[in-house]
Short mmCIF file of C-alpha atoms in Angstrom, two decimals:
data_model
loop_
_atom_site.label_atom_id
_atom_site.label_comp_id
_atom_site.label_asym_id
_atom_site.label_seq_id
_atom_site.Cartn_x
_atom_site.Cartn_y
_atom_site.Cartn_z
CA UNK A 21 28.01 88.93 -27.96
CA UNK A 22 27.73 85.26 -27.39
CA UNK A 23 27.05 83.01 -24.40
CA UNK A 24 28.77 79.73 -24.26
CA UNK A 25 28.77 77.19 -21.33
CA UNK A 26 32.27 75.17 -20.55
CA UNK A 27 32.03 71.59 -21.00
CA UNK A 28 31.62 69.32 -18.51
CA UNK A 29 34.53 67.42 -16.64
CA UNK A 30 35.13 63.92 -18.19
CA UNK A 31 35.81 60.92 -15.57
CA UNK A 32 37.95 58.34 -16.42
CA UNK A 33 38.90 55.48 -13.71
CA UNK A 34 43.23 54.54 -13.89
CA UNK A 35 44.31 50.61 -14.38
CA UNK A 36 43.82 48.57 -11.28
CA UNK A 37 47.91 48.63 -9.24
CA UNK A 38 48.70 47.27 -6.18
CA UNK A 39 47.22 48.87 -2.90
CA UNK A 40 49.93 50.52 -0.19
CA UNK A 41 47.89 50.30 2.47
CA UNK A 42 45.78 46.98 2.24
CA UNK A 43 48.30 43.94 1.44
CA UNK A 44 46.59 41.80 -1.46
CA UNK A 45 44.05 44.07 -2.71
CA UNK A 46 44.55 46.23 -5.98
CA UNK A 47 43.73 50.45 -5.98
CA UNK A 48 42.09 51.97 -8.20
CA UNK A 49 41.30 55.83 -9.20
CA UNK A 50 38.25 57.75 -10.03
CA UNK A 51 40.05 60.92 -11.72
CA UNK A 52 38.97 64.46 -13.84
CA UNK A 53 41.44 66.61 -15.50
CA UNK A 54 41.78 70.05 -14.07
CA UNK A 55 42.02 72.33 -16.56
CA UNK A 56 39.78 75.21 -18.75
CA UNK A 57 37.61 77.38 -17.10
CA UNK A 58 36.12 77.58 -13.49
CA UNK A 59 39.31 75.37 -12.21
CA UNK A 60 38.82 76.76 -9.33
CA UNK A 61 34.94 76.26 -8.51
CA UNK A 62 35.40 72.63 -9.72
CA UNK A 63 38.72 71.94 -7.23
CA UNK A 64 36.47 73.22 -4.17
CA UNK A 65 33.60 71.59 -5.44
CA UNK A 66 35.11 67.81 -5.76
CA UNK A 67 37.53 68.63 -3.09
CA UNK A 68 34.26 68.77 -0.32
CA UNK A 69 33.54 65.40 -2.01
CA UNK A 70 36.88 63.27 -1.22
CA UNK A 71 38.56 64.13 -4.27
CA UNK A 72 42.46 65.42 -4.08
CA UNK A 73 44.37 66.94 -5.94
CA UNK A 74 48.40 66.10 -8.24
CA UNK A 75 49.02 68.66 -10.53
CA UNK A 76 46.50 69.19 -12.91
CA UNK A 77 44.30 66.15 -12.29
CA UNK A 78 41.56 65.55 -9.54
CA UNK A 79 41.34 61.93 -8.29
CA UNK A 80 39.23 59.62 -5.59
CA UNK A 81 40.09 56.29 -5.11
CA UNK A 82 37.44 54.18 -6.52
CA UNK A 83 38.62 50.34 -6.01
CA UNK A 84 36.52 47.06 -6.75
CA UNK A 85 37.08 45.31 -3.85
CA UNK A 86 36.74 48.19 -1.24
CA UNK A 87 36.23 51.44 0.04
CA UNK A 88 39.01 51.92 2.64
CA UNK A 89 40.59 55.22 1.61
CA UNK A 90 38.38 57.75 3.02
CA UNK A 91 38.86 61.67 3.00
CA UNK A 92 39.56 63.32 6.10
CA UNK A 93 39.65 66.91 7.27
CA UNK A 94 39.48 68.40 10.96
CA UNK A 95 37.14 71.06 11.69
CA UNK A 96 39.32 73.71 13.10
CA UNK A 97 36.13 74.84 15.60
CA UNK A 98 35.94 71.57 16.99
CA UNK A 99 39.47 71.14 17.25
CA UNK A 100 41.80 71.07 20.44
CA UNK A 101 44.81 69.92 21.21
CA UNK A 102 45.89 66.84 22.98
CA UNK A 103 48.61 67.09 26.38
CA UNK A 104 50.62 65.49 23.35
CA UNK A 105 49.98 67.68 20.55
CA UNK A 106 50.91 70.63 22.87
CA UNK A 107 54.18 69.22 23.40
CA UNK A 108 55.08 68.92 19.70
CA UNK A 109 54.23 72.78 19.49
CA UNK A 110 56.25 73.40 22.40
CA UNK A 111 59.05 71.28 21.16
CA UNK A 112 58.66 73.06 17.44
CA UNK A 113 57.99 76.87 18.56
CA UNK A 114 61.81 77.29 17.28
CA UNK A 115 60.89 77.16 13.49
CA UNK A 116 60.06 79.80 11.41
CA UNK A 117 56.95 79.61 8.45
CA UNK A 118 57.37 80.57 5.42
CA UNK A 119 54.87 81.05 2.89
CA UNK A 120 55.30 81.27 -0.28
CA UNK A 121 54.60 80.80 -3.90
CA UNK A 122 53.87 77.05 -5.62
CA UNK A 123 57.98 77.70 -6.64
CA UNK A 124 60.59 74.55 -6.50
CA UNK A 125 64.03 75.06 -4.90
CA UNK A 126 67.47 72.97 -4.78
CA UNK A 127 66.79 73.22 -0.70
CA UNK A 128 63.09 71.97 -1.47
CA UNK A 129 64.64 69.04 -3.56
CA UNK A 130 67.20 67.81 -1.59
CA UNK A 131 65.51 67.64 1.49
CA UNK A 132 62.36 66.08 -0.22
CA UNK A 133 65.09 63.29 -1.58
CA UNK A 134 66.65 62.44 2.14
CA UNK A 135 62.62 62.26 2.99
CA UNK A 136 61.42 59.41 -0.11
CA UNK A 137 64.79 57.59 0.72
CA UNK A 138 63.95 57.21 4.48
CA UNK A 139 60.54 56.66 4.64
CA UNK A 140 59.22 55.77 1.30
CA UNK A 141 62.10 53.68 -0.45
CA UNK A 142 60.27 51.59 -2.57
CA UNK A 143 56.76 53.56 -2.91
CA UNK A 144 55.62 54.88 -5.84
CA UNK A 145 57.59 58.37 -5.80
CA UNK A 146 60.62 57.06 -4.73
CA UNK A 147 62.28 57.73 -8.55
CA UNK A 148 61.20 60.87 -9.13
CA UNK A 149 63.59 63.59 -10.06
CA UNK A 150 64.06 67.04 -9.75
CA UNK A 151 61.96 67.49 -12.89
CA UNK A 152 59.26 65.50 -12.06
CA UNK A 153 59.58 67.09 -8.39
CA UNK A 154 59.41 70.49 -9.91
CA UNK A 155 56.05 69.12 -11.72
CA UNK A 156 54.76 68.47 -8.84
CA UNK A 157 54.80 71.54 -7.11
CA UNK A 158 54.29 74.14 -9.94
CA UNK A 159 51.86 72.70 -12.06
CA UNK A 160 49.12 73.82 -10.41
CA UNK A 161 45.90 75.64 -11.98
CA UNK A 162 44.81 76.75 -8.34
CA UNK A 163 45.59 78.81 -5.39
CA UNK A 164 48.48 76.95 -3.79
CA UNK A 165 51.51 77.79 -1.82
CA UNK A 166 54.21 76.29 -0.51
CA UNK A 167 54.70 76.60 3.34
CA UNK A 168 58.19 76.11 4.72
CA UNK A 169 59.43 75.36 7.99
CA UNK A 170 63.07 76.35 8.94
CA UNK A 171 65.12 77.23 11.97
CA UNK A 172 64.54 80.36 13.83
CA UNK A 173 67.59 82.54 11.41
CA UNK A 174 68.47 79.88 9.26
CA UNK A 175 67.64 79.16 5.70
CA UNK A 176 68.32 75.22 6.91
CA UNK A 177 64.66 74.01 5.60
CA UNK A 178 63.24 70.78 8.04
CA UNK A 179 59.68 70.59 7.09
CA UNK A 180 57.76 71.45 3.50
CA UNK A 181 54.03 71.17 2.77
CA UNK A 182 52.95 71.88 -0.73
CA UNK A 183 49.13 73.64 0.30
CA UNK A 184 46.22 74.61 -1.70
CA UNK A 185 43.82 77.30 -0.33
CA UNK A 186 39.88 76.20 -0.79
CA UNK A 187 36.97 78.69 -0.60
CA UNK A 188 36.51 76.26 2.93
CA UNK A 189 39.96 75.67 4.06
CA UNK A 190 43.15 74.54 3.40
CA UNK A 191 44.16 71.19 1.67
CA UNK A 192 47.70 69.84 2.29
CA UNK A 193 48.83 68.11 -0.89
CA UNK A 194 51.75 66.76 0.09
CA UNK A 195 54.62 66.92 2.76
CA UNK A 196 57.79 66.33 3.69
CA UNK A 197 60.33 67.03 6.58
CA UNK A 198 63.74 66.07 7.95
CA UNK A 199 63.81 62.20 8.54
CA UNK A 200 66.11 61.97 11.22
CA UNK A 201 64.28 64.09 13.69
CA UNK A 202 61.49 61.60 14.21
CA UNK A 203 61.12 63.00 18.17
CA UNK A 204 59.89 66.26 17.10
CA UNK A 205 57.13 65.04 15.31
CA UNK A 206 57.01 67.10 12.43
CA UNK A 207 54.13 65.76 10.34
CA UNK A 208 52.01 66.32 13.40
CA UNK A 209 53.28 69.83 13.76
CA UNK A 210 52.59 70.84 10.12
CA UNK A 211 48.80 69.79 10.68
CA UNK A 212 48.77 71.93 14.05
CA UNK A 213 50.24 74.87 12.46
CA UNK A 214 48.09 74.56 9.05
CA UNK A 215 44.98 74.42 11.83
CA UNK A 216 46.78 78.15 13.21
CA UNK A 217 46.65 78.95 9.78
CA UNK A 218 43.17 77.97 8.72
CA UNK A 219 41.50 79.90 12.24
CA UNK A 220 43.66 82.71 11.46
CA UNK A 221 42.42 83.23 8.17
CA UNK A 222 38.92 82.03 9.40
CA UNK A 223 38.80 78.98 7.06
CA UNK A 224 36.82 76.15 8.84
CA UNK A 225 38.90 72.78 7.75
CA UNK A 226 42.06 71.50 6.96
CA UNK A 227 42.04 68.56 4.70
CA UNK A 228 44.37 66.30 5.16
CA UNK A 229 44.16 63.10 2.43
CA UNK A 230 42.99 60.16 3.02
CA UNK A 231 42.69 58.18 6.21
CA UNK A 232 42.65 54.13 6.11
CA UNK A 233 40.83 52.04 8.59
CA UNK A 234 42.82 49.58 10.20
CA UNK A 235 46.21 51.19 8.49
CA UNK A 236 48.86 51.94 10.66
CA UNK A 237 50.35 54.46 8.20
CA UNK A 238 47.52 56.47 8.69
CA UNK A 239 46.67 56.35 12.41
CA UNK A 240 47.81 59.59 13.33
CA UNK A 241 45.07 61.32 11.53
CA UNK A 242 42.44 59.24 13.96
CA UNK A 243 44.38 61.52 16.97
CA UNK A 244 43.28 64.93 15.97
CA UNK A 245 39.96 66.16 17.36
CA UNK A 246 37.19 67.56 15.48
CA UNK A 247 38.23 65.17 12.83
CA UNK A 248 35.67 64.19 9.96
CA UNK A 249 35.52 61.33 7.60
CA UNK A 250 34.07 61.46 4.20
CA UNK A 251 31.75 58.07 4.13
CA UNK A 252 28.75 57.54 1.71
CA UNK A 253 28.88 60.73 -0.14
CA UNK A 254 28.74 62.65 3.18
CA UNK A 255 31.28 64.30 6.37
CA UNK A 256 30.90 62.19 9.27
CA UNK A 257 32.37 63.16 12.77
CA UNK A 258 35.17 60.65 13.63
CA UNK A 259 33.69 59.15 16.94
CA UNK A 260 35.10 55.39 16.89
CA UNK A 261 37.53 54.55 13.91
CA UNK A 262 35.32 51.13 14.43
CA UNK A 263 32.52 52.85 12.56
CA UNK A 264 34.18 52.95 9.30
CA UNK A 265 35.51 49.27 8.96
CA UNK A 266 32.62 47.95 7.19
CA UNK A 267 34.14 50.52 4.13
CA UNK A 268 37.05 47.77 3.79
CA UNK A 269 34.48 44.80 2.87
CA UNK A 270 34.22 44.04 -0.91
CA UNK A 271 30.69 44.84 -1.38
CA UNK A 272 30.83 48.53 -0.07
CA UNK A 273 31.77 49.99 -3.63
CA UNK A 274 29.27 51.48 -5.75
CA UNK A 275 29.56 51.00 -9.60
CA UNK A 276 31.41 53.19 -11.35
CA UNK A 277 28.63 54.71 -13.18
CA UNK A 278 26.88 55.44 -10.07
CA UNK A 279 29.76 56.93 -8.50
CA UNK A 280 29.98 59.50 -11.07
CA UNK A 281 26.13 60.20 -11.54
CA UNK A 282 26.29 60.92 -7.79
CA UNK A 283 29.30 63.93 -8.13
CA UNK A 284 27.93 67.28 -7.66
CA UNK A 285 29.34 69.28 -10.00
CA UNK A 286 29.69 73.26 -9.43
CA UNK A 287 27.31 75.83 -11.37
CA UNK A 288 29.21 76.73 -14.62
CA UNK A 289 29.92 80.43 -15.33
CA UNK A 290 28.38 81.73 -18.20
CA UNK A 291 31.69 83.29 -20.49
CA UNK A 292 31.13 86.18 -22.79
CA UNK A 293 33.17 86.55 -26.00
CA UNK A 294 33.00 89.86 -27.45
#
């Protein structure tokens, strides 16, 4: 018998590209491959330090000039919902959830296509294909599912989020809903129903990507209570977005080599071959 310890993650940092969110500056990625053994320790691990996951690779932005992409979650025991929020659940208590495995489908693809074409045109998924979107929701070494939303006795999908379940809650990848039914609010409702979700299953946050300061994209996530914002290797309770604009000046990056000296990486198992 034989003890053997895995080997530590690698982290490699992506070419500098263009930032969505901050006109002028350039993003750039902090990422690990998620693969081998203890995939799943090491996703809950990184994933309570601002990392996200894409398939089989865990990333935090990591940019020169700034530190404007922070993680954000809501902690579902602080959490209650606005006069505003309650009408989006009223106005959605028609459609059905369905939960199921990290599986593609034609109805998953097309209405994922009407939702890039609408809304995201000329971002950087906007060419993906059905391949590439089938990639994206299968590959995936973790506990994930795919919730759907569809009309009460209809197979007529309007809202998708592709979810991964954490030992501490519930991380929505990535989602997607009808375009043209911008009054019912339907990115807001997924986050209020992955919150029913989360208490239900007694899971204490949904994490929901990364929140910008200043970005208008991203505002909505500022209008959930019990919101928290990952800021200097730490959760901080969202009080005043205000707080967090000193993370878009150029001197609020650490170097590289401290970022990574700073990740805490999970206990390894110890693996027996016989």
């Amino acid at each position: 018998m034989r003890h053997t310890l895995p080997i530590a993650p690698q982290f490699y940092v992506t070419a500098p590209q263009p930032c969505p969110y901050l006109e002028g500056r350039m993003e750039r990625k902090l990422f690990t491959a998620l693969q081998g053994d203890g995939v799943e320790q090491l996703n809950n691990s990184l994933s309570q330090q601002g990392f996200r996951r894409s398939q089989n690779v865990l990333y935090r932005p990591s940019c020169s000039e700034c530190s404007a992409c922070l993680s954000a979650r809501i902690d579902v025991s602080a959490f209650s919902p606005s006069r505003s929020q309650k009408r989006t659940l009223k106005r959605n208590a028609h459609l059905e959830r369905r939960a199921t495995s990290p599986w593609a489908t034609e109805d998953q693809f097309a209405l994922f296509r009407r939702y890039l074409d609408s809304r995201h045109a000329d971002g950087g998924m906007a060419d993906m294909d059905v391949f590439e979107y089938a990639a994206m929701i299968e590959e995936t070494p973790v506990r994930s599912r795919v919730v759907e939303y569809a009309e009460e006795g209809s197979n007529q999908l309007t809202a998708v989020s592709l979810t991964d379940v954490l030992e501490d809650g519930l991380s929505m990848v990535y989602s997607f809903y009808a375009p043209d039914q911008p009054q019912d609010s339907l990115g807001t409702f997924m986050i209020l129903d992955h919150i029913s979700i989360a208490r239900e299953a007694g899971l204490p946050y949904v994490y929901l990507g990364y929140w910008v300061p200043g970005s208008q994209k991203m505002g909505y996530k500022a209008k959930f209570s019990g919101l928290e914002i990952y800021h200097q290797s730490e959760w901080k309770k969202m009080t005043d977005p205000a707080q967090f604009e000193a993370a878009v000046h150029p001197l609020s990056t650490d170097p590289i080599a401290e970022q990574v000296a700073n990740i805490q990486l999970p206990e390894q198992p110890i693996h027996r071959n016989r």
